[in-house]
C-alpha positions as a Markdown table, in Angstrom:
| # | Residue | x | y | z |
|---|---|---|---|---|
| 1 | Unk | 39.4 | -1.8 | 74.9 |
| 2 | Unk | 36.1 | -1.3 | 72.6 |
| 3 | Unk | 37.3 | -1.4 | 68.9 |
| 4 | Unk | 36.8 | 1.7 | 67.0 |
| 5 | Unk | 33.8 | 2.0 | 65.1 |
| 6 | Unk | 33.5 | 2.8 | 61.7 |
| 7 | Unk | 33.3 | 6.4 | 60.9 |
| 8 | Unk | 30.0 | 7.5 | 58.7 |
| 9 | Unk | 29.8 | 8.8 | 55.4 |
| 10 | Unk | 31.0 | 12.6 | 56.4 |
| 11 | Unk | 29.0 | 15.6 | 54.5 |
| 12 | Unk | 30.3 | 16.4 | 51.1 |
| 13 | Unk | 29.4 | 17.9 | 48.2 |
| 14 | Unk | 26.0 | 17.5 | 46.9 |
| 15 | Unk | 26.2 | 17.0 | 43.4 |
| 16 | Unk | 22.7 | 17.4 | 40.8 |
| 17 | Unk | 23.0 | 15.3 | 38.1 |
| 18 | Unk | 20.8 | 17.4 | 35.4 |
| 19 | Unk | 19.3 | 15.1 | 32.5 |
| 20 | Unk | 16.4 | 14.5 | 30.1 |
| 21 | Unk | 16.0 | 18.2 | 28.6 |
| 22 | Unk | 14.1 | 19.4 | 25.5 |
| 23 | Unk | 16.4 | 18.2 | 22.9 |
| 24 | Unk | 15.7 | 15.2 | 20.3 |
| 25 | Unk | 18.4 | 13.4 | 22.6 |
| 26 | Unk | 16.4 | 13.5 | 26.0 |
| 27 | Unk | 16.0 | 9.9 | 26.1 |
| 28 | Unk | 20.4 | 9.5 | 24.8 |
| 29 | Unk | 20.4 | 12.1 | 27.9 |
| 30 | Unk | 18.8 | 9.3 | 30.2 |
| 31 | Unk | 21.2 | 6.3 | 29.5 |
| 32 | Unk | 23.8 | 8.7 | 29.9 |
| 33 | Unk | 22.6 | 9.9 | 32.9 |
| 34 | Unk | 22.9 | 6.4 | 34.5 |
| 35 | Unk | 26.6 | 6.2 | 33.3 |
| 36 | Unk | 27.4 | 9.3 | 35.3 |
| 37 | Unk | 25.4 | 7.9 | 38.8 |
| 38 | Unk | 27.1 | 4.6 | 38.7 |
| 39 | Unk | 30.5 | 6.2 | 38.3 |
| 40 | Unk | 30.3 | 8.8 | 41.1 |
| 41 | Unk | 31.6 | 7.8 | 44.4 |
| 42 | Unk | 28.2 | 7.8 | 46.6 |
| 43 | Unk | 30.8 | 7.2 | 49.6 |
| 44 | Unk | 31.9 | 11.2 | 49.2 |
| 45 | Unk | 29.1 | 13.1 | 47.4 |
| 46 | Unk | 25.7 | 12.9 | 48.0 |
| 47 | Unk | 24.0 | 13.0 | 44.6 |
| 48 | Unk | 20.6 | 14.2 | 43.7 |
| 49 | Unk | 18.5 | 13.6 | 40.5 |
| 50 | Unk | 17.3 | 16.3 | 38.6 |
| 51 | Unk | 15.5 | 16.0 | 35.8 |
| 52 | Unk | 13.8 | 17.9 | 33.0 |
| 53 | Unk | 11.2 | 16.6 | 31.0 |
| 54 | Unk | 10.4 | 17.0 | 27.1 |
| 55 | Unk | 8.2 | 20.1 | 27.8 |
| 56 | Unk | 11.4 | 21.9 | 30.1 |
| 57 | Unk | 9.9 | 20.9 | 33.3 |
| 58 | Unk | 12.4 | 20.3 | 35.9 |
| 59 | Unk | 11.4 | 17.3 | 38.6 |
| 60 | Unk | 13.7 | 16.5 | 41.5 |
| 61 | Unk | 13.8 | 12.8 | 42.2 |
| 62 | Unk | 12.9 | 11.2 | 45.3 |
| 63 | Unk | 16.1 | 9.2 | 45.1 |
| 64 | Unk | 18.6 | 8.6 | 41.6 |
| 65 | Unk | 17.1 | 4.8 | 40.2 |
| 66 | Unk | 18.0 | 3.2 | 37.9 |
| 67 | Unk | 15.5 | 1.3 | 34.9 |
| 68 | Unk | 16.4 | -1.3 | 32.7 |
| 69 | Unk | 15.5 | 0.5 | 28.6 |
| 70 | Unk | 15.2 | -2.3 | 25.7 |
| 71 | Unk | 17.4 | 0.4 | 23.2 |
| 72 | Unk | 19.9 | 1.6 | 26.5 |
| 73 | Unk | 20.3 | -1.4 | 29.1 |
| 74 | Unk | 19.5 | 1.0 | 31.4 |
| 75 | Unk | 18.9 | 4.5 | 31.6 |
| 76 | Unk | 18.5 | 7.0 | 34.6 |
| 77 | Unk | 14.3 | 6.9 | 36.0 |
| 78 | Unk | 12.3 | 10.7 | 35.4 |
| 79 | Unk | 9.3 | 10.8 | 37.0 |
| 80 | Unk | 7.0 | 13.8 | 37.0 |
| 81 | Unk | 6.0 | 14.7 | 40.9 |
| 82 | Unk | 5.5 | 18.0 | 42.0 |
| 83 | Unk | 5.9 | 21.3 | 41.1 |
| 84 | Unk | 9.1 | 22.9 | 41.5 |
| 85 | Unk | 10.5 | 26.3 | 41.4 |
| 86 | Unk | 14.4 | 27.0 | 40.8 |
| 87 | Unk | 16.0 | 29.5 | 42.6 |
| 88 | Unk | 19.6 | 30.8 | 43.2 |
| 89 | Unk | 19.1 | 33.9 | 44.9 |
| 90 | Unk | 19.0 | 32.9 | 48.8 |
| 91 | Unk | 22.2 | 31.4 | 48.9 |
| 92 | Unk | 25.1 | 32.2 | 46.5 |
| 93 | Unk | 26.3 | 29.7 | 44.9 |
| 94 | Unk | 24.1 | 27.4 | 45.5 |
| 95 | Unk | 21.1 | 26.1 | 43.5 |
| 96 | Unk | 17.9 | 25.8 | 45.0 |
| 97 | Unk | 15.2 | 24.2 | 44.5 |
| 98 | Unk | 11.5 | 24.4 | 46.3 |
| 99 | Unk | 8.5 | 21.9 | 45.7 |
| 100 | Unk | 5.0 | 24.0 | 45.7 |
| 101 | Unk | 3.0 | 21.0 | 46.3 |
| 102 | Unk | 4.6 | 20.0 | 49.3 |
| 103 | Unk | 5.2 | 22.6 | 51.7 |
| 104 | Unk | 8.2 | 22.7 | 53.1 |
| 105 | Unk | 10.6 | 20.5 | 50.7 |
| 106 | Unk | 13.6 | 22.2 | 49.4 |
| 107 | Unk | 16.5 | 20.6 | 47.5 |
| 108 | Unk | 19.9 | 22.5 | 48.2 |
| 109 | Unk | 22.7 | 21.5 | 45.3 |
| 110 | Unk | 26.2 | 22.6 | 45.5 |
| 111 | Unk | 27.5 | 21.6 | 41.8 |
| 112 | Unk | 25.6 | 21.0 | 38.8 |
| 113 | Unk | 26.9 | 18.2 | 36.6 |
| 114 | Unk | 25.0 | 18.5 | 33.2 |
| 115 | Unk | 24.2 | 15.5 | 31.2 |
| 116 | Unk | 22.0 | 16.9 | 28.7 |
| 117 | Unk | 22.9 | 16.0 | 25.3 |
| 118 | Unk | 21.7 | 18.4 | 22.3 |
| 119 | Unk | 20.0 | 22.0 | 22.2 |
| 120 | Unk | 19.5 | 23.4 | 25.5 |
| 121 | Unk | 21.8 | 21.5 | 26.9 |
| 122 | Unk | 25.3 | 21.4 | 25.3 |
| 123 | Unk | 24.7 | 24.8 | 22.9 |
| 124 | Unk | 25.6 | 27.4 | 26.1 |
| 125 | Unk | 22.0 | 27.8 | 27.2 |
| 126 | Unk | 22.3 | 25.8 | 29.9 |
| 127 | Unk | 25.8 | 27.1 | 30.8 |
| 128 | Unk | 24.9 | 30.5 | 30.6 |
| 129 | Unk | 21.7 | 29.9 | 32.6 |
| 130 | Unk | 24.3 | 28.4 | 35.7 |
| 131 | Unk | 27.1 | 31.3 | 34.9 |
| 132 | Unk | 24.3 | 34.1 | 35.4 |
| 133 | Unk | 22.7 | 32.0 | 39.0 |
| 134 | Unk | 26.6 | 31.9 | 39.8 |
| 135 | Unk | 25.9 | 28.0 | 40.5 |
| 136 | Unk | 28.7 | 26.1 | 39.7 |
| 137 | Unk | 28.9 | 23.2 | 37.4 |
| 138 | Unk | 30.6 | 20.8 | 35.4 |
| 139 | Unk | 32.5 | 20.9 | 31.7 |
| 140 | Unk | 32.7 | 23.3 | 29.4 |
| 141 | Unk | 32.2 | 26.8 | 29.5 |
| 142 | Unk | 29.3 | 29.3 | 27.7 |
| 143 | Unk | 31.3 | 29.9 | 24.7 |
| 144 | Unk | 33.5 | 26.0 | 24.2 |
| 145 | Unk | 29.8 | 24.4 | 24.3 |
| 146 | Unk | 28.0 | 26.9 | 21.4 |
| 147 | Unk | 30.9 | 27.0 | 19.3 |
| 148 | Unk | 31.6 | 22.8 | 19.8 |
| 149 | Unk | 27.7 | 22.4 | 19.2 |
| 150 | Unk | 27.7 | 24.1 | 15.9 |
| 151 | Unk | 29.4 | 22.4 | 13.3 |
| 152 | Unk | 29.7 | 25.4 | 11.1 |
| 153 | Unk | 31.1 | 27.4 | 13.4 |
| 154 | Unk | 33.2 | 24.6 | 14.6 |
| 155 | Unk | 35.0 | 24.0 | 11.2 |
| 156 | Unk | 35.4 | 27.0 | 10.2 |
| 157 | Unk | 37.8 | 27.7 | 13.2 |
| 158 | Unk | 39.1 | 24.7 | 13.2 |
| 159 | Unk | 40.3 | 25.7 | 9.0 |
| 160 | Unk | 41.3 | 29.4 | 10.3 |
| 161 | Unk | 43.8 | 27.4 | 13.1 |
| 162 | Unk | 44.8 | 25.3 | 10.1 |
| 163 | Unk | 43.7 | 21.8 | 11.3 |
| 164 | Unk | 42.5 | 20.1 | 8.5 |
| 165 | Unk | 38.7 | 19.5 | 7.8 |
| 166 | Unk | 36.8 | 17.7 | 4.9 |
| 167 | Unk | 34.4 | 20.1 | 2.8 |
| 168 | Unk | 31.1 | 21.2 | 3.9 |
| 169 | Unk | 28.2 | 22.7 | 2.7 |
| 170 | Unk | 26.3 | 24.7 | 5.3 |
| 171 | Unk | 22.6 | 25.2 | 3.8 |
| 172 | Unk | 19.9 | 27.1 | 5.5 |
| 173 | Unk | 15.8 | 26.7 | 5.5 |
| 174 | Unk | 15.0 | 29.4 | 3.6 |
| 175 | Unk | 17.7 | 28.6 | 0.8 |
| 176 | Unk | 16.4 | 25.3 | -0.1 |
| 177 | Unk | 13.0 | 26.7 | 0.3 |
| 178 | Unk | 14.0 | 29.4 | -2.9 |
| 179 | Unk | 16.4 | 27.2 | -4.9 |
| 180 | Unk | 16.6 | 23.7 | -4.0 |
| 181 | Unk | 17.4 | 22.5 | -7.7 |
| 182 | Unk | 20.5 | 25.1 | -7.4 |
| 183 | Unk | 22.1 | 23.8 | -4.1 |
| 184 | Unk | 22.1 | 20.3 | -5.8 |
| 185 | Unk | 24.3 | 21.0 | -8.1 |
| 186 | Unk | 26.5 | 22.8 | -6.3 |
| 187 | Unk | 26.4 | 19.9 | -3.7 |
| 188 | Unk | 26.9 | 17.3 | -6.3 |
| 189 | Unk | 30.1 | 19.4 | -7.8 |
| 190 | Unk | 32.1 | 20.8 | -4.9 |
| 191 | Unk | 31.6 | 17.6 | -2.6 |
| 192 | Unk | 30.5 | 14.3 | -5.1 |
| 193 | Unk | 29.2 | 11.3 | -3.6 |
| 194 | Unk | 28.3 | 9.7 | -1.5 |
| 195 | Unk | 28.0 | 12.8 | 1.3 |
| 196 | Unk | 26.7 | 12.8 | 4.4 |
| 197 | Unk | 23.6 | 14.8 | 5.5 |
| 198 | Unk | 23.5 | 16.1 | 9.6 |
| 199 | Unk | 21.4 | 18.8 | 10.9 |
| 200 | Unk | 23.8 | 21.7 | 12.1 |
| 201 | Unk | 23.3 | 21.3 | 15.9 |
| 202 | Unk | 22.4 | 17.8 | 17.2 |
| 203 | Unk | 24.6 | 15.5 | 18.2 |
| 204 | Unk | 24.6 | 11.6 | 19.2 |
| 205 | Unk | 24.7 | 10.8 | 15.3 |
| 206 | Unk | 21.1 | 12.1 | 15.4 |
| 207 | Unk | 19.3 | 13.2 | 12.2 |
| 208 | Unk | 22.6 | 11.8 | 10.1 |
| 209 | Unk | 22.2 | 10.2 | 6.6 |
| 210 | Unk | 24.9 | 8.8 | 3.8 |
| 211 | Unk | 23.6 | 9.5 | 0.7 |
| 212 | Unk | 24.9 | 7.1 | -2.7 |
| 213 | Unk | 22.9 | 8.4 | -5.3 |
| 214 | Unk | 21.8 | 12.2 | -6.0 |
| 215 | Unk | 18.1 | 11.4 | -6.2 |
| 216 | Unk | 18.4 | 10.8 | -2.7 |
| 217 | Unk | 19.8 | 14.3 | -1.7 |
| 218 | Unk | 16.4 | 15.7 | -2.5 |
């Protein structure tokens, strides 16, 4: 008797990894990206890189490769080739996806995993985006992403369900721009110091800064 050969990888799901994005945290988007290929199981999903560049470019990847990154170890490789155009519409529930400078190469996905980190990425938009093509993806929904994004809104629900929260102070632009002398006293008597200072929707600590002294809150 011959002995029975090994049996091939057997199509499964092909997964796009989507990273990179237009967010101050493309390049956290990257290493984090790398995480997410090296952790799925290449023996049952086929996985195909998909990335988006600073400018919202998206550029399919010949192959998912991996580059060593002095700040990250190593982060996932986006490379800018072609031309491509997204589309959902010739095959539900799948995502689609054509290069125009070279005829004839089409990317098929069946499930999206996100791994963009920021605005445009973990706000909804990107959710929404996938809810309206009907492509399916992977974590949170349209409204869980905006409301976990912004810390506002976050902590304000968070006090209605009665889960304690420390004080905040959200400020806007335009009030600063009118009365900045004014929010730094109201800053320095409902809170004290030292406080910390984060934009409203970034995440990946991002934009944070402890301040000691109030001449530093200016």
């Amino acid at each position: 008797m011959q002995p029975a050969k090994k049996a091939g990888r057997q199509p499964g799901l092909k997964i796009g990894v989507l990273y990179g994005g237009r967010s101050g945290e493309h390049d956290v988007s990257l290493c984090s990206a790398a995480s997410v290929v090296a952790a799925l199981d290449q023996s049952k999903y086929e996985i195909v890189a998909i990335g988006i560049d600073r400018d919202g470019r998206w550029y399919v990847q010949d192959r998912p490769e991996m580059v060593a990154d002095r700040n990250f170890g190593k982060i996932l490789s986006l490379k800018r080739r072609g031309l491509w155009l997204v589309n959902h519409f010739e095959d539900q529930n799948k995502l689609h996806l054509y290069n125009l400078k070279s005829k004839g190469e089409k990317v098929v996905v069946d499930v999206v995993f996100p791994v963009l980190h920021g605005t445009y990425g973990e706000d909804g938009t990107l959710q929404g985006l996938l809810e309206l093509a009907m492509v399916p993806y992977v974590g949170v929904d349209v409204a869980g992403s905006a409301v976990g994004m912004d810390k506002d809104i976050a902590k304000r629900l968070l006090k209605e369900a009665g889960i304690p929260v420390v004080p905040w102070i959200t400020l806007g632009r335009q009030d600063w721009q009118k009365q900045p002398k004014k929010i730094l006293q109201r800053a320095q008597k409902e809170l004290g110091l030292p406080v910390f200072v984060k934009p409203l929707c970034t995440g990946s600590s991002v934009g944070i800064k402890k301040v000691k002294v109030k001449e530093d809150l200016a």
